[in-house]
């Protein structure tokens, strides 16, 4: 006999497609959702579709936004001479949490990855180049792609592409995370920390 | 400034209410959902509301079902002399996976827990007693509540309640899980395994 009623099986299947949600967790979530009252279930279901329907990509920085251009791009308080390049919208949120940076962003929506067949034309790179042509006030590009193989490759690619135009290009530092322990650091991180050492 | 567009913040908040989903995971899920195409998002959203709307509790066993009575209660092939008592609908699914039991179920939707102010009247106990009165063919009640403080308390309570009526009441065994390691077993489990030892 079939294990779950059809509608529940479908729900488990849909939840199981989410990242980091295996079939056991999907089952647990599904039964939790079914144990909620109708209002709560409707709120959850609606929040998903509303979030998708009411957000678009900012036509300037490609970040997710409810109005175009996004609040950061349209803010008069932000420093328009700096653009921080990140891979994903969630990286913008992380940067904003640090409360240190008041420049603009550009979201690539991915990184170059030859293995996965993701080339420069598959990320929001053309949008960045058009933007740089239109806004001559940009003085510095900060490359904040992830310190991974793909992120590094993307940073190198972008740096080679942009530097000839005379804009300063920088890369965020790699090294030991604050509160970290040298004993447990991997060799690559440690080597990066050495390489990036600064005089006191 | 506000960290996320309102609709995204709402989605993160809703996802964060799910069990085992912290705020970081909720953010990751939310951004994953927003990266899907509209169809996939609609499927996810719909599956949630459809699962809730199309399932009710079986009027016999209180399990979640799309038609009442549920397929197990209405099946001619199931042994109607045995009722296995479980705490949650997902426990029925676990039991069915083992493919060994062909009796009926009764889902309590919880366990007695004085600390949380959950008494016998807060679980589907009255439904069980009514059921036992109406179906005199029941010969055995198998108590399959969890081997936890609350599950054990519920099992003891049910056993005292049902035994006087002459129905056989049994409790599923506690002991070492198969593939487990005696060295790493906790004392309570080990004591249960000793207590429940069987002659070979």
GROMACS .gro file of C-alpha atoms in nm:
model
  400
    1UNK     CA    1   0.000   0.000   0.000
    2UNK     CA    2   0.108   0.357  -0.053
    3UNK     CA    3   0.283   0.508   0.243
    4UNK     CA    4   0.138   0.859   0.256
    5UNK     CA    5  -0.180   1.016   0.118
    6UNK     CA    6  -0.101   1.167  -0.224
    7UNK     CA    7  -0.114   1.532  -0.116
    8UNK     CA    8   0.123   1.463   0.174
    9UNK     CA    9   0.362   1.268  -0.050
   10UNK     CA   10   0.363   1.564  -0.290
   11UNK     CA   11   0.437   1.807  -0.005
   12UNK     CA   12   0.723   1.587   0.120
   13UNK     CA   13   0.860   1.569  -0.235
   14UNK     CA   14   0.847   1.948  -0.278
   15UNK     CA   15   1.010   2.016   0.061
   16UNK     CA   16   1.277   1.755  -0.018
   17UNK     CA   17   1.388   1.963  -0.318
   18UNK     CA   18   1.508   2.243  -0.088
   19UNK     CA   19   1.883   2.257  -0.019
   20UNK     CA   20   1.994   2.065   0.289
   21UNK     CA   21   1.651   1.907   0.338
   22UNK     CA   22   1.670   1.527   0.309
   23UNK     CA   23   1.369   1.299   0.291
   24UNK     CA   24   1.354   1.247   0.670
   25UNK     CA   25   1.362   1.620   0.739
   26UNK     CA   26   1.107   1.678   0.463
   27UNK     CA   27   0.873   1.430   0.634
   28UNK     CA   28   0.921   1.597   0.971
   29UNK     CA   29   0.853   1.942   0.821
   30UNK     CA   30   0.549   1.815   0.629
   31UNK     CA   31   0.387   1.664   0.938
   32UNK     CA   32   0.467   1.977   1.134
   33UNK     CA   33   0.299   2.191   0.869
   34UNK     CA   34  -0.008   1.965   0.872
   35UNK     CA   35  -0.031   2.000   1.249
   36UNK     CA   36  -0.059   2.380   1.221
   37UNK     CA   37  -0.394   2.554   1.197
   38UNK     CA   38  -0.523   2.664   0.857
   39UNK     CA   39  -0.428   3.028   0.905
   40UNK     CA   40  -0.065   2.950   0.980
   41UNK     CA   41  -0.043   2.715   0.681
   42UNK     CA   42  -0.192   2.981   0.457
   43UNK     CA   43   0.056   3.238   0.588
   44UNK     CA   44   0.348   3.009   0.511
   45UNK     CA   45   0.218   2.921   0.165
   46UNK     CA   46   0.140   3.286   0.085
   47UNK     CA   47   0.473   3.417   0.210
   48UNK     CA   48   0.647   3.193  -0.044
   49UNK     CA   49   0.446   3.305  -0.344
   50UNK     CA   50   0.433   3.671  -0.234
   51UNK     CA   51   0.810   3.686  -0.183
   52UNK     CA   52   0.865   3.546  -0.531
   53UNK     CA   53   0.603   3.760  -0.703
   54UNK     CA   54   0.690   4.090  -0.535
   55UNK     CA   55   1.065   4.077  -0.586
   56UNK     CA   56   1.262   4.139  -0.903
   57UNK     CA   57   1.626   4.203  -0.977
   58UNK     CA   58   1.738   4.564  -0.942
   59UNK     CA   59   1.812   4.691  -1.293
   60UNK     CA   60   2.131   4.854  -1.164
   61UNK     CA   61   2.297   4.609  -0.921
   62UNK     CA   62   2.098   4.288  -0.992
   63UNK     CA   63   2.019   4.242  -0.619
   64UNK     CA   64   1.672   4.114  -0.523
   65UNK     CA   65   1.441   4.405  -0.453
   66UNK     CA   66   1.077   4.503  -0.418
   67UNK     CA   67   1.121   4.832  -0.605
   68UNK     CA   68   1.353   4.910  -0.891
   69UNK     CA   69   1.614   5.053  -0.847
   70UNK     CA   70   1.675   4.896  -0.506
   71UNK     CA   71   1.700   5.107  -0.186
   72UNK     CA   72   2.080   5.084  -0.187
   73UNK     CA   73   2.121   5.196  -0.549
   74UNK     CA   74   1.872   5.479  -0.506
   75UNK     CA   75   2.002   5.600  -0.169
   76UNK     CA   76   2.167   5.941  -0.172
   77UNK     CA   77   2.377   5.844   0.130
   78UNK     CA   78   2.573   5.564  -0.038
   79UNK     CA   79   2.918   5.624  -0.178
   80UNK     CA   80   2.879   5.587  -0.554
   81UNK     CA   81   3.253   5.562  -0.619
   82UNK     CA   82   3.279   5.204  -0.486
   83UNK     CA   83   3.113   4.887  -0.610
   84UNK     CA   84   3.144   4.564  -0.411
   85UNK     CA   85   3.101   4.257  -0.634
   86UNK     CA   86   2.937   3.955  -0.467
   87UNK     CA   87   2.811   3.621  -0.594
   88UNK     CA   88   2.463   3.606  -0.440
   89UNK     CA   89   2.194   3.835  -0.294
   90UNK     CA   90   2.250   3.677   0.049
   91UNK     CA   91   2.611   3.802   0.034
   92UNK     CA   92   2.479   4.160   0.015
   93UNK     CA   93   2.281   4.092   0.333
   94UNK     CA   94   2.598   3.961   0.502
   95UNK     CA   95   2.795   4.270   0.396
   96UNK     CA   96   2.522   4.503   0.518
   97UNK     CA   97   2.521   4.329   0.856
   98UNK     CA   98   2.883   4.434   0.914
   99UNK     CA   99   2.772   4.800   0.899
  100UNK     CA  100   3.110   4.917   0.772
  101UNK     CA  101   3.059   4.960   0.399
  102UNK     CA  102   2.855   5.241   0.248
  103UNK     CA  103   2.928   5.191  -0.122
  104UNK     CA  104   2.719   5.013  -0.384
  105UNK     CA  105   2.698   4.646  -0.481
  106UNK     CA  106   2.680   4.431  -0.788
  107UNK     CA  107   2.537   4.079  -0.761
  108UNK     CA  108   2.677   3.831  -1.016
  109UNK     CA  109   2.424   3.554  -0.937
  110UNK     CA  110   2.692   3.290  -0.953
  111UNK     CA  111   3.060   3.248  -1.022
  112UNK     CA  112   3.254   3.131  -1.325
  113UNK     CA  113   3.288   2.753  -1.309
  114UNK     CA  114   3.424   2.576  -1.618
  115UNK     CA  115   3.350   2.234  -1.462
  116UNK     CA  116   2.981   2.320  -1.434
  117UNK     CA  117   2.983   2.488  -1.774
  118UNK     CA  118   2.919   2.830  -1.622
  119UNK     CA  119   3.108   3.091  -1.822
  120UNK     CA  120   3.131   3.471  -1.797
  121UNK     CA  121   2.817   3.504  -2.009
  122UNK     CA  122   2.611   3.303  -1.755
  123UNK     CA  123   2.657   3.549  -1.469
  124UNK     CA  124   2.555   3.917  -1.448
  125UNK     CA  125   2.888   4.035  -1.587
  126UNK     CA  126   2.766   4.217  -1.896
  127UNK     CA  127   2.538   4.422  -1.668
  128UNK     CA  128   2.844   4.521  -1.463
  129UNK     CA  129   3.043   4.630  -1.768
  130UNK     CA  130   2.751   4.836  -1.905
  131UNK     CA  131   2.717   4.993  -1.561
  132UNK     CA  132   3.086   5.086  -1.547
  133UNK     CA  133   3.061   5.247  -1.890
  134UNK     CA  134   2.760   5.454  -1.786
  135UNK     CA  135   2.892   5.558  -1.444
  136UNK     CA  136   3.234   5.711  -1.478
  137UNK     CA  137   3.232   5.812  -1.110
  138UNK     CA  138   3.327   5.458  -1.004
  139UNK     CA  139   3.680   5.458  -0.862
  140UNK     CA  140   3.712   5.121  -0.692
  141UNK     CA  141   3.581   4.771  -0.748
  142UNK     CA  142   3.599   4.546  -0.441
  143UNK     CA  143   3.591   4.179  -0.537
  144UNK     CA  144   3.402   3.995  -0.263
  145UNK     CA  145   3.336   3.665  -0.439
  146UNK     CA  146   3.379   3.360  -0.215
  147UNK     CA  147   3.733   3.240  -0.132
  148UNK     CA  148   3.668   2.917  -0.323
  149UNK     CA  149   3.810   2.785  -0.651
  150UNK     CA  150   3.522   2.935  -0.851
  151UNK     CA  151   3.512   3.258  -0.653
  152UNK     CA  152   3.888   3.310  -0.692
  153UNK     CA  153   3.874   3.234  -1.063
  154UNK     CA  154   3.591   3.484  -1.105
  155UNK     CA  155   3.785   3.747  -0.910
  156UNK     CA  156   4.097   3.699  -1.126
  157UNK     CA  157   3.888   3.710  -1.444
  158UNK     CA  158   3.710   4.031  -1.337
  159UNK     CA  159   4.033   4.194  -1.225
  160UNK     CA  160   4.194   4.134  -1.565
  161UNK     CA  161   3.884   4.266  -1.738
  162UNK     CA  162   3.843   4.585  -1.535
  163UNK     CA  163   4.200   4.694  -1.449
  164UNK     CA  164   4.286   4.819  -1.801
  165UNK     CA  165   4.006   5.077  -1.769
  166UNK     CA  166   4.201   5.242  -1.486
  167UNK     CA  167   3.957   5.159  -1.206
  168UNK     CA  168   4.121   5.039  -0.882
  169UNK     CA  169   4.041   4.671  -0.823
  170UNK     CA  170   4.080   4.513  -0.478
  171UNK     CA  171   4.009   4.170  -0.330
  172UNK     CA  172   3.881   4.115   0.026
  173UNK     CA  173   4.142   3.953   0.250
  174UNK     CA  174   4.171   3.582   0.320
  175UNK     CA  175   4.319   3.460   0.647
  176UNK     CA  176   4.228   3.315   0.983
  177UNK     CA  177   3.870   3.385   1.087
  178UNK     CA  178   3.851   3.599   1.403
  179UNK     CA  179   3.825   3.378   1.711
  180UNK     CA  180   3.981   3.097   1.509
  181UNK     CA  181   4.260   2.870   1.624
  182UNK     CA  182   4.593   2.847   1.438
  183UNK     CA  183   4.630   2.485   1.548
  184UNK     CA  184   4.318   2.385   1.360
  185UNK     CA  185   4.356   2.610   1.055
  186UNK     CA  186   4.401   2.437   0.721
  187UNK     CA  187   4.726   2.491   0.531
  188UNK     CA  188   4.571   2.695   0.252
  189UNK     CA  189   4.409   2.942   0.492
  190UNK     CA  190   4.730   2.965   0.695
  191UNK     CA  191   4.936   3.028   0.381
  192UNK     CA  192   4.691   3.302   0.281
  193UNK     CA  193   4.718   3.456   0.629
  194UNK     CA  194   5.099   3.460   0.599
  195UNK     CA  195   5.092   3.599   0.250
  196UNK     CA  196   4.855   3.876   0.351
  197UNK     CA  197   5.043   3.973   0.671
  198UNK     CA  198   5.052   4.345   0.742
  199UNK     CA  199   5.308   4.552   0.925
  200UNK     CA  200   5.206   4.677   1.268
  201UNK     CA  201   1.847   5.050   0.685
  202UNK     CA  202   1.635   4.741   0.674
  203UNK     CA  203   1.828   4.428   0.588
  204UNK     CA  204   1.588   4.249   0.354
  205UNK     CA  205   1.297   4.362   0.138
  206UNK     CA  206   0.977   4.317   0.342
  207UNK     CA  207   0.843   4.018   0.148
  208UNK     CA  208   1.174   3.834   0.184
  209UNK     CA  209   1.192   3.914   0.556
  210UNK     CA  210   0.841   3.774   0.595
  211UNK     CA  211   0.936   3.456   0.407
  212UNK     CA  212   1.247   3.410   0.624
  213UNK     CA  213   1.033   3.462   0.934
  214UNK     CA  214   0.776   3.202   0.821
  215UNK     CA  215   1.043   2.945   0.729
  216UNK     CA  216   1.217   3.008   1.061
  217UNK     CA  217   0.906   2.892   1.245
  218UNK     CA  218   0.953   2.537   1.111
  219UNK     CA  219   1.113   2.287   1.350
  220UNK     CA  220   1.490   2.259   1.321
  221UNK     CA  221   1.513   2.562   1.089
  222UNK     CA  222   1.718   2.840   1.248
  223UNK     CA  223   1.744   3.191   1.109
  224UNK     CA  224   2.055   3.113   0.900
  225UNK     CA  225   1.891   2.809   0.741
  226UNK     CA  226   1.570   3.005   0.687
  227UNK     CA  227   1.771   3.269   0.498
  228UNK     CA  228   1.941   3.005   0.285
  229UNK     CA  229   1.607   2.841   0.204
  230UNK     CA  230   1.443   3.176   0.127
  231UNK     CA  231   1.712   3.280  -0.119
  232UNK     CA  232   1.704   2.935  -0.275
  233UNK     CA  233   1.327   2.963  -0.322
  234UNK     CA  234   1.366   3.309  -0.478
  235UNK     CA  235   1.621   3.169  -0.723
  236UNK     CA  236   1.370   2.913  -0.854
  237UNK     CA  237   1.148   2.986  -1.151
  238UNK     CA  238   0.788   3.093  -1.092
  239UNK     CA  239   0.643   2.750  -1.169
  240UNK     CA  240   0.857   2.573  -0.912
  241UNK     CA  241   0.775   2.833  -0.650
  242UNK     CA  242   0.405   2.798  -0.723
  243UNK     CA  243   0.431   2.419  -0.697
  244UNK     CA  244   0.596   2.447  -0.356
  245UNK     CA  245   0.346   2.702  -0.228
  246UNK     CA  246   0.051   2.503  -0.364
  247UNK     CA  247   0.172   2.170  -0.227
  248UNK     CA  248   0.165   2.321   0.123
  249UNK     CA  249  -0.187   2.456   0.105
  250UNK     CA  250  -0.323   2.156  -0.089
  251UNK     CA  251  -0.176   1.909   0.160
  252UNK     CA  252  -0.340   2.098   0.445
  253UNK     CA  253  -0.675   2.148   0.275
  254UNK     CA  254  -0.714   1.798   0.134
  255UNK     CA  255  -0.628   1.606   0.449
  256UNK     CA  256  -0.842   1.551   0.756
  257UNK     CA  257  -0.823   1.319   1.053
  258UNK     CA  258  -0.971   0.974   0.996
  259UNK     CA  259  -1.284   0.955   1.209
  260UNK     CA  260  -1.185   0.606   1.322
  261UNK     CA  261  -0.810   0.610   1.390
  262UNK     CA  262  -0.736   0.987   1.386
  263UNK     CA  263  -0.455   0.942   1.132
  264UNK     CA  264  -0.414   1.206   0.858
  265UNK     CA  265  -0.602   1.099   0.549
  266UNK     CA  266  -0.747   1.225   0.222
  267UNK     CA  267  -1.064   1.019   0.250
  268UNK     CA  268  -1.252   0.925   0.562
  269UNK     CA  269  -1.223   0.652   0.686
  270UNK     CA  270  -0.857   0.617   0.592
  271UNK     CA  271  -0.730   0.342   0.358
  272UNK     CA  272  -0.600   0.137   0.653
  273UNK     CA  273  -0.925   0.151   0.852
  274UNK     CA  274  -1.136   0.073   0.544
  275UNK     CA  275  -0.911  -0.206   0.412
  276UNK     CA  276  -1.062  -0.556   0.423
  277UNK     CA  277  -0.713  -0.706   0.443
  278UNK     CA  278  -0.615  -0.554   0.777
  279UNK     CA  279  -0.650  -0.752   1.098
  280UNK     CA  280  -0.923  -0.576   1.294
  281UNK     CA  281  -0.843  -0.752   1.623
  282UNK     CA  282  -0.527  -0.546   1.684
  283UNK     CA  283  -0.485  -0.172   1.736
  284UNK     CA  284  -0.139  -0.019   1.754
  285UNK     CA  285  -0.138   0.310   1.950
  286UNK     CA  286   0.110   0.573   1.832
  287UNK     CA  287   0.170   0.937   1.920
  288UNK     CA  288   0.188   1.097   1.574
  289UNK     CA  289   0.080   1.034   1.213
  290UNK     CA  290   0.447   1.001   1.113
  291UNK     CA  291   0.475   0.706   1.352
  292UNK     CA  292   0.212   0.524   1.145
  293UNK     CA  293   0.429   0.582   0.838
  294UNK     CA  294   0.731   0.438   1.024
  295UNK     CA  295   0.531   0.131   1.130
  296UNK     CA  296   0.402   0.075   0.777
  297UNK     CA  297   0.757   0.091   0.642
  298UNK     CA  298   0.852  -0.215   0.848
  299UNK     CA  299   0.594  -0.420   0.651
  300UNK     CA  300   0.534  -0.658   0.940
  301UNK     CA  301   0.213  -0.536   1.098
  302UNK     CA  302  -0.127  -0.575   0.936
  303UNK     CA  303  -0.353  -0.457   1.218
  304UNK     CA  304  -0.511  -0.115   1.270
  305UNK     CA  305  -0.376   0.202   1.431
  306UNK     CA  306  -0.487   0.477   1.662
  307UNK     CA  307  -0.306   0.811   1.656
  308UNK     CA  308  -0.309   1.001   1.987
  309UNK     CA  309  -0.167   1.328   1.845
  310UNK     CA  310   0.059   1.372   2.143
  311UNK     CA  311   0.146   1.214   2.475
  312UNK     CA  312   0.046   1.290   2.830
  313UNK     CA  313   0.289   1.546   2.973
  314UNK     CA  314   0.202   1.704   3.310
  315UNK     CA  315   0.496   1.948   3.280
  316UNK     CA  316   0.353   2.090   2.956
  317UNK     CA  317   0.000   2.078   3.095
  318UNK     CA  318  -0.105   1.807   2.847
  319UNK     CA  319  -0.348   1.572   3.017
  320UNK     CA  320  -0.545   1.267   2.895
  321UNK     CA  321  -0.820   1.497   2.766
  322UNK     CA  322  -0.578   1.679   2.534
  323UNK     CA  323  -0.490   1.374   2.323
  324UNK     CA  324  -0.719   1.153   2.112
  325UNK     CA  325  -0.791   0.920   2.402
  326UNK     CA  326  -1.168   0.960   2.426
  327UNK     CA  327  -1.185   0.863   2.058
  328UNK     CA  328  -0.996   0.543   2.139
  329UNK     CA  329  -1.226   0.449   2.426
  330UNK     CA  330  -1.538   0.512   2.215
  331UNK     CA  331  -1.380   0.301   1.942
  332UNK     CA  332  -1.310   0.013   2.181
  333UNK     CA  333  -1.670   0.023   2.304
  334UNK     CA  334  -1.807   0.008   1.948
  335UNK     CA  335  -1.567  -0.259   1.818
  336UNK     CA  336  -1.579  -0.559   2.046
  337UNK     CA  337  -1.362  -0.758   1.801
  338UNK     CA  338  -1.046  -0.586   1.932
  339UNK     CA  339  -0.831  -0.840   2.118
  340UNK     CA  340  -0.498  -0.665   2.156
  341UNK     CA  341  -0.377  -0.311   2.207
  342UNK     CA  342  -0.009  -0.257   2.119
  343UNK     CA  343   0.129   0.053   2.289
  344UNK     CA  344   0.384   0.206   2.053
  345UNK     CA  345   0.423   0.547   2.212
  346UNK     CA  346   0.784   0.673   2.219
  347UNK     CA  347   1.025   0.529   2.480
  348UNK     CA  348   1.049   0.871   2.646
  349UNK     CA  349   0.925   0.997   2.982
  350UNK     CA  350   0.599   1.121   2.828
  351UNK     CA  351   0.554   0.820   2.602
  352UNK     CA  352   0.613   0.577   2.888
  353UNK     CA  353   0.374   0.768   3.114
  354UNK     CA  354   0.108   0.759   2.842
  355UNK     CA  355   0.162   0.386   2.792
  356UNK     CA  356   0.125   0.314   3.164
  357UNK     CA  357  -0.187   0.532   3.183
  358UNK     CA  358  -0.347   0.362   2.882
  359UNK     CA  359  -0.258   0.017   3.007
  360UNK     CA  360  -0.430   0.081   3.345
  361UNK     CA  361  -0.731   0.221   3.164
  362UNK     CA  362  -0.777  -0.059   2.911
  363UNK     CA  363  -0.665  -0.373   3.094
  364UNK     CA  364  -0.976  -0.399   3.319
  365UNK     CA  365  -1.190  -0.441   3.006
  366UNK     CA  366  -1.015  -0.773   2.937
  367UNK     CA  367  -0.830  -0.663   2.621
  368UNK     CA  368  -0.467  -0.779   2.601
  369UNK     CA  369  -0.234  -0.478   2.630
  370UNK     CA  370   0.130  -0.500   2.514
  371UNK     CA  371   0.419  -0.252   2.491
  372UNK     CA  372   0.678  -0.258   2.211
  373UNK     CA  373   1.023  -0.366   2.335
  374UNK     CA  374   1.300  -0.132   2.440
  375UNK     CA  375   1.663  -0.238   2.406
  376UNK     CA  376   1.971  -0.194   2.193
  377UNK     CA  377   1.899  -0.073   1.840
  378UNK     CA  378   2.007  -0.327   1.576
  379UNK     CA  379   2.359  -0.254   1.456
  380UNK     CA  380   2.418  -0.067   1.781
  381UNK     CA  381   2.722  -0.099   2.002
  382UNK     CA  382   2.699  -0.212   2.367
  383UNK     CA  383   3.003  -0.004   2.452
  384UNK     CA  384   2.824   0.316   2.354
  385UNK     CA  385   2.476   0.229   2.482
  386UNK     CA  386   2.340   0.446   2.762
  387UNK     CA  387   2.266   0.281   3.097
  388UNK     CA  388   1.889   0.315   3.072
  389UNK     CA  389   1.877   0.145   2.732
  390UNK     CA  390   2.114  -0.127   2.851
  391UNK     CA  391   1.906  -0.186   3.163
  392UNK     CA  392   1.594  -0.213   2.945
  393UNK     CA  393   1.773  -0.460   2.717
  394UNK     CA  394   1.867  -0.676   3.019
  395UNK     CA  395   1.522  -0.656   3.170
  396UNK     CA  396   1.362  -0.758   2.841
  397UNK     CA  397   1.601  -1.047   2.767
  398UNK     CA  398   1.441  -1.351   2.610
  399UNK     CA  399   1.533  -1.719   2.631
  400UNK     CA  400   1.687  -1.864   2.315
   0.00000   0.00000   0.00000
